[in-house]
Amino acid sequence: MSEELSQLRQQFAKILADILDREARAMARSVERFGAEARQAARSLDETNSRAAGEIGDSAEPASVRPMGSSGTPSRSAIGAGDDRLPSEYLDPTLDGVGPVTVGPAQATDGPGIARAHVLASRVAFRDLPGAAEHLDDFLLGNLGPRKIVDWSRLAASGEPGLWVARTADNTVAGFIWVSTRDDGAGVVNAWYVHPNWHGTGVGRGLMQTALDWLGDVDVYTQTTVGTKAIRRYKEHGFGVFGELEDTPLQLKDAKLDAPQVALKRFAGAAGR
């Protein structure tokens, strides 16, 4: 009896093993089939995304690169936007009219106008530096301009809270200032430029006042180029020379421009706001 029971147990175990083996093979086939379907779906999705990206790249141009004027044509501030080298007429400030301005946060489409104010103001600021007569315009059109159109377009589109713009009713950028706050709470003036057409009109003063009010009563740091009028402008707002001179930035040095830098600081509570 015990021998028969043992045989029955062996038979049952074999049957159970066969059942489990068939189930395992079936499950493995299902998993493999599911994997193949998933891989095919992923390939199809990649192909669809690639086609869509190609269509977008072929047909669309970011609004931040070429903002449109009220007539539907590219604004004057966007001349040369996106090109590897800007045309010589880009440096002609008379292409932009002059009018009253209001100061407010940068808009997503302000990038090219900010870049234009940056380039034209730099041309005025750097024109008396050693090497400027031979190399400045080439640097502005072939390096700084194209680079800053991209940089400022990205920053303006990002909604950077410390970027302030002075603009006319037709959205011509008359000047801008970009400030930020360090981890220790101190402020930094990263850039402050005014389009030459608005020099002497108070636009720069209004921008600085707005930025200092936004930063609050804190120490504020910046740096600027030695031999330009910027140092005097900063001093009018309570900044003073702080630290030793620094060498010419590499990109200016590569452009054969001699532009050593000086650090400036405005102490919290300083006059001149």
PDB file of C-alpha atoms in Angstrom:
ATOM      1  CA  MET A   1       0.000   0.000   0.000  1.00  0.00           C
ATOM      2  CA  SER A   2       2.776   2.339   0.856  1.00  0.00           C
ATOM      3  CA  GLU A   3       4.506   1.511  -2.451  1.00  0.00           C
ATOM      4  CA  GLU A   4       1.336   2.352  -4.406  1.00  0.00           C
ATOM      5  CA  LEU A   5       0.973   5.604  -2.471  1.00  0.00           C
ATOM      6  CA  SER A   6       4.568   6.486  -3.277  1.00  0.00           C
ATOM      7  CA  GLN A   7       3.980   5.843  -6.996  1.00  0.00           C
ATOM      8  CA  LEU A   8       0.858   7.999  -6.915  1.00  0.00           C
ATOM      9  CA  ARG A   9       2.813  10.782  -5.304  1.00  0.00           C
ATOM     10  CA  GLN A  10       5.518  10.541  -7.973  1.00  0.00           C
ATOM     11  CA  GLN A  11       2.927  10.589 -10.758  1.00  0.00           C
ATOM     12  CA  PHE A  12       1.186  13.567  -9.190  1.00  0.00           C
ATOM     13  CA  ALA A  13       4.474  15.422  -8.824  1.00  0.00           C
ATOM     14  CA  LYS A  14       5.320  14.749 -12.495  1.00  0.00           C
ATOM     15  CA  ILE A  15       1.893  15.959 -13.628  1.00  0.00           C
ATOM     16  CA  LEU A  16       2.228  19.082 -11.491  1.00  0.00           C
ATOM     17  CA  ALA A  17       5.731  19.743 -12.858  1.00  0.00           C
ATOM     18  CA  ASP A  18       4.480  19.383 -16.423  1.00  0.00           C
ATOM     19  CA  ILE A  19       1.636  21.803 -15.738  1.00  0.00           C
ATOM     20  CA  LEU A  20       3.978  24.336 -14.166  1.00  0.00           C
ATOM     21  CA  ASP A  21       6.461  23.976 -17.020  1.00  0.00           C
ATOM     22  CA  ARG A  22       3.766  24.597 -19.641  1.00  0.00           C
ATOM     23  CA  GLU A  23       2.496  27.630 -17.709  1.00  0.00           C
ATOM     24  CA  ALA A  24       6.014  28.997 -17.390  1.00  0.00           C
ATOM     25  CA  ARG A  25       6.685  28.604 -21.118  1.00  0.00           C
ATOM     26  CA  ALA A  26       3.378  30.264 -21.948  1.00  0.00           C
ATOM     27  CA  MET A  27       4.143  33.136 -19.613  1.00  0.00           C
ATOM     28  CA  ALA A  28       7.602  33.551 -21.134  1.00  0.00           C
ATOM     29  CA  ARG A  29       6.094  33.720 -24.612  1.00  0.00           C
ATOM     30  CA  SER A  30       3.612  36.355 -23.404  1.00  0.00           C
ATOM     31  CA  VAL A  31       6.369  38.407 -21.851  1.00  0.00           C
ATOM     32  CA  GLU A  32       8.465  38.197 -25.024  1.00  0.00           C
ATOM     33  CA  ARG A  33       5.470  39.179 -27.143  1.00  0.00           C
ATOM     34  CA  PHE A  34       4.714  42.112 -24.850  1.00  0.00           C
ATOM     35  CA  GLY A  35       8.355  43.215 -24.976  1.00  0.00           C
ATOM     36  CA  ALA A  36       8.389  43.096 -28.764  1.00  0.00           C
ATOM     37  CA  GLU A  37       5.183  45.145 -28.925  1.00  0.00           C
ATOM     38  CA  ALA A  38       6.617  47.687 -26.456  1.00  0.00           C
ATOM     39  CA  ARG A  39       9.825  48.008 -28.462  1.00  0.00           C
ATOM     40  CA  GLN A  40       7.870  48.514 -31.668  1.00  0.00           C
ATOM     41  CA  ALA A  41       5.691  51.149 -30.001  1.00  0.00           C
ATOM     42  CA  ALA A  42       8.783  52.963 -28.749  1.00  0.00           C
ATOM     43  CA  ARG A  43      10.311  52.942 -32.239  1.00  0.00           C
ATOM     44  CA  SER A  44       7.091  54.296 -33.707  1.00  0.00           C
ATOM     45  CA  LEU A  45       6.953  57.033 -31.072  1.00  0.00           C
ATOM     46  CA  ASP A  46      10.560  58.030 -31.760  1.00  0.00           C
ATOM     47  CA  GLU A  47       9.871  58.216 -35.486  1.00  0.00           C
ATOM     48  CA  THR A  48       6.775  60.324 -34.877  1.00  0.00           C
ATOM     49  CA  ASN A  49       8.659  62.696 -32.576  1.00  0.00           C
ATOM     50  CA  SER A  50      11.508  62.998 -35.062  1.00  0.00           C
ATOM     51  CA  ARG A  51       9.140  63.845 -37.889  1.00  0.00           C
ATOM     52  CA  ALA A  52       7.321  66.386 -35.709  1.00  0.00           C
ATOM     53  CA  ALA A  53      10.565  67.987 -34.605  1.00  0.00           C
ATOM     54  CA  GLY A  54      11.699  68.227 -38.216  1.00  0.00           C
ATOM     55  CA  GLU A  55       8.449  69.831 -39.284  1.00  0.00           C
ATOM     56  CA  ILE A  56       8.621  72.339 -36.415  1.00  0.00           C
ATOM     57  CA  GLY A  57      12.258  73.132 -37.158  1.00  0.00           C
ATOM     58  CA  ASP A  58      11.500  73.658 -40.852  1.00  0.00           C
ATOM     59  CA  SER A  59       8.430  75.816 -40.412  1.00  0.00           C
ATOM     60  CA  ALA A  60       8.740  77.705 -37.113  1.00  0.00           C
ATOM     61  CA  GLU A  61      11.000  80.451 -35.833  1.00  0.00           C
ATOM     62  CA  PRO A  62      11.005  81.386 -32.122  1.00  0.00           C
ATOM     63  CA  ALA A  63       9.097  84.589 -31.461  1.00  0.00           C
ATOM     64  CA  SER A  64      11.864  85.633 -29.075  1.00  0.00           C
ATOM     65  CA  VAL A  65      14.347  85.704 -31.935  1.00  0.00           C
ATOM     66  CA  ARG A  66      12.383  87.863 -34.373  1.00  0.00           C
ATOM     67  CA  PRO A  67       9.660  89.825 -32.574  1.00  0.00           C
ATOM     68  CA  MET A  68       6.988  91.255 -34.834  1.00  0.00           C
ATOM     69  CA  GLY A  69       5.997  94.891 -34.951  1.00  0.00           C
ATOM     70  CA  SER A  70       2.399  96.097 -35.008  1.00  0.00           C
ATOM     71  CA  SER A  71       2.392  95.910 -38.809  1.00  0.00           C
ATOM     72  CA  GLY A  72       3.382  92.234 -38.778  1.00  0.00           C
ATOM     73  CA  THR A  73       6.949  92.904 -39.962  1.00  0.00           C
ATOM     74  CA  PRO A  74      10.089  92.159 -37.919  1.00  0.00           C
ATOM     75  CA  SER A  75      10.909  94.978 -35.513  1.00  0.00           C
ATOM     76  CA  ARG A  76      13.957  97.135 -36.201  1.00  0.00           C
ATOM     77  CA  SER A  77      15.522  95.854 -33.007  1.00  0.00           C
ATOM     78  CA  ALA A  78      15.573  92.370 -34.552  1.00  0.00           C
ATOM     79  CA  ILE A  79      17.758  93.260 -37.576  1.00  0.00           C
ATOM     80  CA  GLY A  80      20.161  90.405 -38.151  1.00  0.00           C
ATOM     81  CA  ALA A  81      18.667  88.262 -35.367  1.00  0.00           C
ATOM     82  CA  GLY A  82      19.798  84.671 -35.638  1.00  0.00           C
ATOM     83  CA  ASP A  83      22.458  85.299 -38.304  1.00  0.00           C
ATOM     84  CA  ASP A  84      26.080  84.224 -37.801  1.00  0.00           C
ATOM     85  CA  ARG A  85      27.243  87.765 -38.471  1.00  0.00           C
ATOM     86  CA  LEU A  86      25.226  90.937 -38.272  1.00  0.00           C
ATOM     87  CA  PRO A  87      25.090  93.399 -41.201  1.00  0.00           C
ATOM     88  CA  SER A  88      26.988  96.654 -40.868  1.00  0.00           C
ATOM     89  CA  GLU A  89      23.752  98.686 -40.762  1.00  0.00           C
ATOM     90  CA  TYR A  90      22.990  97.029 -37.423  1.00  0.00           C
ATOM     91  CA  LEU A  91      25.356  99.579 -35.860  1.00  0.00           C
ATOM     92  CA  ASP A  92      23.331 102.547 -37.145  1.00  0.00           C
ATOM     93  CA  PRO A  93      21.371 103.910 -34.146  1.00  0.00           C
ATOM     94  CA  THR A  94      19.234 106.141 -36.399  1.00  0.00           C
ATOM     95  CA  LEU A  95      17.253 103.056 -37.403  1.00  0.00           C
ATOM     96  CA  ASP A  96      15.537 103.379 -34.028  1.00  0.00           C
ATOM     97  CA  GLY A  97      13.293 106.310 -33.254  1.00  0.00           C
ATOM     98  CA  VAL A  98      13.350 108.226 -29.993  1.00  0.00           C
ATOM     99  CA  GLY A  99      10.430 108.620 -27.651  1.00  0.00           C
ATOM    100  CA  PRO A 100       9.227 108.477 -24.042  1.00  0.00           C
ATOM    101  CA  VAL A 101       9.819 105.209 -22.209  1.00  0.00           C
ATOM    102  CA  THR A 102       8.386 103.225 -19.346  1.00  0.00           C
ATOM    103  CA  VAL A 103      10.396 100.809 -17.196  1.00  0.00           C
ATOM    104  CA  GLY A 104       9.027  97.368 -16.471  1.00  0.00           C
ATOM    105  CA  PRO A 105       9.925  93.678 -16.295  1.00  0.00           C
ATOM    106  CA  ALA A 106      11.365  92.185 -19.470  1.00  0.00           C
ATOM    107  CA  GLN A 107       8.922  90.505 -21.825  1.00  0.00           C
ATOM    108  CA  ALA A 108       9.565  87.222 -23.606  1.00  0.00           C
ATOM    109  CA  THR A 109      10.109  88.967 -26.955  1.00  0.00           C
ATOM    110  CA  ASP A 110      12.543  91.618 -25.672  1.00  0.00           C
ATOM    111  CA  GLY A 111      15.722  89.594 -26.304  1.00  0.00           C
ATOM    112  CA  PRO A 112      16.800  91.056 -29.677  1.00  0.00           C
ATOM    113  CA  GLY A 113      16.021  94.612 -28.556  1.00  0.00           C
ATOM    114  CA  ILE A 114      18.041  94.103 -25.375  1.00  0.00           C
ATOM    115  CA  ALA A 115      20.920  92.753 -27.444  1.00  0.00           C
ATOM    116  CA  ARG A 116      20.763  95.749 -29.785  1.00  0.00           C
ATOM    117  CA  ALA A 117      20.902  98.212 -26.875  1.00  0.00           C
ATOM    118  CA  HIS A 118      23.803  96.188 -25.457  1.00  0.00           C
ATOM    119  CA  VAL A 119      25.778  96.273 -28.722  1.00  0.00           C
ATOM    120  CA  LEU A 120      25.156  99.946 -29.530  1.00  0.00           C
ATOM    121  CA  ALA A 121      25.938 101.058 -25.982  1.00  0.00           C
ATOM    122  CA  SER A 122      29.114  98.963 -26.001  1.00  0.00           C
ATOM    123  CA  ARG A 123      30.201 100.627 -29.233  1.00  0.00           C
ATOM    124  CA  VAL A 124      29.966 104.038 -27.596  1.00  0.00           C
ATOM    125  CA  ALA A 125      31.586 102.879 -24.363  1.00  0.00           C
ATOM    126  CA  PHE A 126      34.512 101.056 -26.011  1.00  0.00           C
ATOM    127  CA  ARG A 127      35.266 103.371 -28.924  1.00  0.00           C
ATOM    128  CA  ASP A 128      38.200 105.071 -27.178  1.00  0.00           C
ATOM    129  CA  LEU A 129      39.829 101.886 -25.868  1.00  0.00           C
ATOM    130  CA  PRO A 130      43.186 100.760 -27.282  1.00  0.00           C
ATOM    131  CA  GLY A 131      42.524  98.658 -30.389  1.00  0.00           C
ATOM    132  CA  ALA A 132      38.946  99.848 -30.842  1.00  0.00           C
ATOM    133  CA  ALA A 133      39.490 101.761 -34.075  1.00  0.00           C
ATOM    134  CA  GLU A 134      40.747  98.650 -35.864  1.00  0.00           C
ATOM    135  CA  HIS A 135      38.809  95.847 -34.202  1.00  0.00           C
ATOM    136  CA  LEU A 136      35.704  97.031 -32.310  1.00  0.00           C
ATOM    137  CA  ASP A 137      33.076  96.930 -35.075  1.00  0.00           C
ATOM    138  CA  ASP A 138      34.263  93.517 -36.247  1.00  0.00           C
ATOM    139  CA  PHE A 139      33.946  92.212 -32.684  1.00  0.00           C
ATOM    140  CA  LEU A 140      30.451  93.683 -32.261  1.00  0.00           C
ATOM    141  CA  LEU A 141      29.067  92.357 -35.560  1.00  0.00           C
ATOM    142  CA  GLY A 142      30.787  88.990 -35.641  1.00  0.00           C
ATOM    143  CA  ASN A 143      30.932  88.039 -31.975  1.00  0.00           C
ATOM    144  CA  LEU A 144      29.130  90.067 -29.333  1.00  0.00           C
ATOM    145  CA  GLY A 145      25.986  90.839 -31.348  1.00  0.00           C
ATOM    146  CA  PRO A 146      25.102  87.329 -32.563  1.00  0.00           C
ATOM    147  CA  ARG A 147      26.020  85.847 -29.184  1.00  0.00           C
ATOM    148  CA  LYS A 148      23.978  88.314 -27.162  1.00  0.00           C
ATOM    149  CA  ILE A 149      20.902  87.981 -29.365  1.00  0.00           C
ATOM    150  CA  VAL A 150      20.808  84.327 -28.332  1.00  0.00           C
ATOM    151  CA  ASP A 151      21.732  84.941 -24.677  1.00  0.00           C
ATOM    152  CA  TRP A 152      19.295  87.770 -24.048  1.00  0.00           C
ATOM    153  CA  SER A 153      16.486  86.043 -25.941  1.00  0.00           C
ATOM    154  CA  ARG A 154      16.839  83.013 -23.698  1.00  0.00           C
ATOM    155  CA  LEU A 155      16.984  85.062 -20.501  1.00  0.00           C
ATOM    156  CA  ALA A 156      14.023  87.265 -21.431  1.00  0.00           C
ATOM    157  CA  ALA A 157      11.953  84.220 -22.391  1.00  0.00           C
ATOM    158  CA  SER A 158      12.816  82.547 -19.065  1.00  0.00           C
ATOM    159  CA  GLY A 159      10.974  85.198 -17.059  1.00  0.00           C
ATOM    160  CA  GLU A 160      14.106  86.226 -15.132  1.00  0.00           C
ATOM    161  CA  PRO A 161      12.689  88.458 -12.342  1.00  0.00           C
ATOM    162  CA  GLY A 162      15.694  90.800 -12.094  1.00  0.00           C
ATOM    163  CA  LEU A 163      15.708  91.816 -15.761  1.00  0.00           C
ATOM    164  CA  TRP A 164      14.187  95.283 -16.282  1.00  0.00           C
ATOM    165  CA  VAL A 165      13.639  97.064 -19.592  1.00  0.00           C
ATOM    166  CA  ALA A 166      12.945 100.662 -20.605  1.00  0.00           C
ATOM    167  CA  ARG A 167      10.758 100.549 -23.717  1.00  0.00           C
ATOM    168  CA  THR A 168       8.858 102.935 -25.944  1.00  0.00           C
ATOM    169  CA  ALA A 169       5.212 102.661 -26.929  1.00  0.00           C
ATOM    170  CA  ASP A 170       6.227 100.710 -30.055  1.00  0.00           C
ATOM    171  CA  ASN A 171       8.373  98.332 -27.925  1.00  0.00           C
ATOM    172  CA  THR A 172      11.774  99.673 -28.953  1.00  0.00           C
ATOM    173  CA  VAL A 173      14.190  98.834 -26.137  1.00  0.00           C
ATOM    174  CA  ALA A 174      15.835 102.054 -24.926  1.00  0.00           C
ATOM    175  CA  GLY A 175      17.893 100.358 -22.220  1.00  0.00           C
ATOM    176  CA  PHE A 176      17.940  97.567 -19.664  1.00  0.00           C
ATOM    177  CA  ILE A 177      19.431  96.427 -16.384  1.00  0.00           C
ATOM    178  CA  TRP A 178      19.837  92.909 -15.032  1.00  0.00           C
ATOM    179  CA  VAL A 179      20.359  92.370 -11.312  1.00  0.00           C
ATOM    180  CA  SER A 180      20.306  89.295  -9.123  1.00  0.00           C
ATOM    181  CA  THR A 181      20.740  88.298  -5.480  1.00  0.00           C
ATOM    182  CA  ARG A 182      23.643  86.231  -4.171  1.00  0.00           C
ATOM    183  CA  ASP A 183      23.261  83.404  -1.657  1.00  0.00           C
ATOM    184  CA  ASP A 184      24.481  85.737   1.099  1.00  0.00           C
ATOM    185  CA  GLY A 185      21.724  88.261   0.289  1.00  0.00           C
ATOM    186  CA  ALA A 186      23.938  90.814  -1.456  1.00  0.00           C
ATOM    187  CA  GLY A 187      22.903  92.158  -4.851  1.00  0.00           C
ATOM    188  CA  VAL A 188      24.770  92.018  -8.153  1.00  0.00           C
ATOM    189  CA  VAL A 189      24.422  94.265 -11.188  1.00  0.00           C
ATOM    190  CA  ASN A 190      25.106  91.858 -14.039  1.00  0.00           C
ATOM    191  CA  ALA A 191      24.469  94.332 -16.878  1.00  0.00           C
ATOM    192  CA  TRP A 192      23.337  97.951 -17.309  1.00  0.00           C
ATOM    193  CA  TYR A 193      23.168  99.436 -20.807  1.00  0.00           C
ATOM    194  CA  VAL A 194      21.325 102.320 -22.468  1.00  0.00           C
ATOM    195  CA  HIS A 195      20.761 102.704 -26.211  1.00  0.00           C
ATOM    196  CA  PRO A 196      22.789 105.729 -27.450  1.00  0.00           C
ATOM    197  CA  ASN A 197      19.624 107.464 -28.667  1.00  0.00           C
ATOM    198  CA  TRP A 198      18.556 107.788 -25.015  1.00  0.00           C
ATOM    199  CA  HIS A 199      21.876 108.850 -23.486  1.00  0.00           C
ATOM    200  CA  GLY A 200      21.391 111.879 -21.255  1.00  0.00           C
ATOM    201  CA  THR A 201      17.610 111.441 -21.003  1.00  0.00           C
ATOM    202  CA  GLY A 202      17.496 109.835 -17.557  1.00  0.00           C
ATOM    203  CA  VAL A 203      16.734 106.334 -18.854  1.00  0.00           C
ATOM    204  CA  GLY A 204      19.821 104.850 -17.201  1.00  0.00           C
ATOM    205  CA  ARG A 205      19.019 106.563 -13.906  1.00  0.00           C
ATOM    206  CA  GLY A 206      15.469 105.233 -13.986  1.00  0.00           C
ATOM    207  CA  LEU A 207      16.664 101.702 -14.653  1.00  0.00           C
ATOM    208  CA  MET A 208      19.197 101.788 -11.814  1.00  0.00           C
ATOM    209  CA  GLN A 209      16.652 103.257  -9.421  1.00  0.00           C
ATOM    210  CA  THR A 210      14.191 100.484 -10.274  1.00  0.00           C
ATOM    211  CA  ALA A 211      16.841  97.810  -9.801  1.00  0.00           C
ATOM    212  CA  LEU A 212      18.079  99.162  -6.460  1.00  0.00           C
ATOM    213  CA  ASP A 213      14.522  99.421  -5.157  1.00  0.00           C
ATOM    214  CA  TRP A 214      13.914  95.818  -6.209  1.00  0.00           C
ATOM    215  CA  LEU A 215      17.102  94.567  -4.524  1.00  0.00           C
ATOM    216  CA  GLY A 216      16.362  96.384  -1.271  1.00  0.00           C
ATOM    217  CA  ASP A 217      18.788  97.897   1.229  1.00  0.00           C
ATOM    218  CA  VAL A 218      21.709  95.491   0.686  1.00  0.00           C
ATOM    219  CA  ASP A 219      25.314  95.649  -0.443  1.00  0.00           C
ATOM    220  CA  VAL A 220      25.490  95.572  -4.244  1.00  0.00           C
ATOM    221  CA  TYR A 221      28.466  94.478  -6.334  1.00  0.00           C
ATOM    222  CA  THR A 222      29.375  94.888 -10.001  1.00  0.00           C
ATOM    223  CA  GLN A 223      32.325  95.342 -12.316  1.00  0.00           C
ATOM    224  CA  THR A 224      32.921  97.483 -15.377  1.00  0.00           C
ATOM    225  CA  THR A 225      35.587  98.423 -17.898  1.00  0.00           C
ATOM    226  CA  VAL A 226      38.344 100.835 -16.927  1.00  0.00           C
ATOM    227  CA  GLY A 227      38.547 103.955 -19.109  1.00  0.00           C
ATOM    228  CA  THR A 228      34.812 104.202 -19.820  1.00  0.00           C
ATOM    229  CA  LYS A 229      32.179 106.588 -18.470  1.00  0.00           C
ATOM    230  CA  ALA A 230      30.440 103.715 -16.697  1.00  0.00           C
ATOM    231  CA  ILE A 231      32.561 104.158 -13.560  1.00  0.00           C
ATOM    232  CA  ARG A 232      31.322 107.728 -13.176  1.00  0.00           C
ATOM    233  CA  ARG A 233      27.735 106.644 -13.746  1.00  0.00           C
ATOM    234  CA  TYR A 234      28.004 103.973 -11.063  1.00  0.00           C
ATOM    235  CA  LYS A 235      29.548 106.445  -8.615  1.00  0.00           C
ATOM    236  CA  GLU A 236      26.533 108.703  -9.110  1.00  0.00           C
ATOM    237  CA  HIS A 237      24.470 105.887  -7.596  1.00  0.00           C
ATOM    238  CA  GLY A 238      26.693 105.329  -4.569  1.00  0.00           C
ATOM    239  CA  PHE A 239      29.156 102.758  -5.929  1.00  0.00           C
ATOM    240  CA  GLY A 240      32.871 102.971  -5.238  1.00  0.00           C
ATOM    241  CA  VAL A 241      35.948 101.131  -6.492  1.00  0.00           C
ATOM    242  CA  PHE A 242      36.349  97.917  -4.538  1.00  0.00           C
ATOM    243  CA  GLY A 243      39.323  95.616  -5.011  1.00  0.00           C
ATOM    244  CA  GLU A 244      42.135  95.398  -7.517  1.00  0.00           C
ATOM    245  CA  LEU A 245      41.973  95.687 -11.282  1.00  0.00           C
ATOM    246  CA  GLU A 246      41.316  92.518 -13.236  1.00  0.00           C
ATOM    247  CA  ASP A 247      42.681  91.603 -16.647  1.00  0.00           C
ATOM    248  CA  THR A 248      40.772  92.084 -19.907  1.00  0.00           C
ATOM    249  CA  PRO A 249      38.122  89.345 -20.357  1.00  0.00           C
ATOM    250  CA  LEU A 250      39.248  86.618 -22.735  1.00  0.00           C
ATOM    251  CA  GLN A 251      36.701  87.365 -25.480  1.00  0.00           C
ATOM    252  CA  LEU A 252      37.730  91.023 -25.590  1.00  0.00           C
ATOM    253  CA  LYS A 253      41.380  90.067 -25.503  1.00  0.00           C
ATOM    254  CA  ASP A 254      40.834  87.676 -28.431  1.00  0.00           C
ATOM    255  CA  ALA A 255      39.244  90.608 -30.279  1.00  0.00           C
ATOM    256  CA  LYS A 256      42.473  92.588 -29.664  1.00  0.00           C
ATOM    257  CA  LEU A 257      40.724  95.051 -27.367  1.00  0.00           C
ATOM    258  CA  ASP A 258      42.426  96.268 -24.197  1.00  0.00           C
ATOM    259  CA  ALA A 259      39.644  96.459 -21.581  1.00  0.00           C
ATOM    260  CA  PRO A 260      40.793  95.789 -17.992  1.00  0.00           C
ATOM    261  CA  GLN A 261      38.003  95.500 -15.432  1.00  0.00           C
ATOM    262  CA  VAL A 262      37.464  97.095 -12.032  1.00  0.00           C
ATOM    263  CA  ALA A 263      35.236  95.850  -9.206  1.00  0.00           C
ATOM    264  CA  LEU A 264      32.698  98.234  -7.671  1.00  0.00           C
ATOM    265  CA  LYS A 265      30.605  98.025  -4.521  1.00  0.00           C
ATOM    266  CA  ARG A 266      27.658  99.965  -3.167  1.00  0.00           C
ATOM    267  CA  PHE A 267      27.233  99.550   0.586  1.00  0.00           C
ATOM    268  CA  ALA A 268      23.796  99.092   2.057  1.00  0.00           C
ATOM    269  CA  GLY A 269      22.288 102.472   2.939  1.00  0.00           C
ATOM    270  CA  ALA A 270      24.569 104.356   0.541  1.00  0.00           C
ATOM    271  CA  ALA A 271      23.367 107.656  -0.886  1.00  0.00           C
ATOM    272  CA  GLY A 272      22.829 108.276  -4.590  1.00  0.00           C
ATOM    273  CA  ARG A 273      19.708 106.207  -5.117  1.00  0.00           C
TER     274      ARG A 273
END
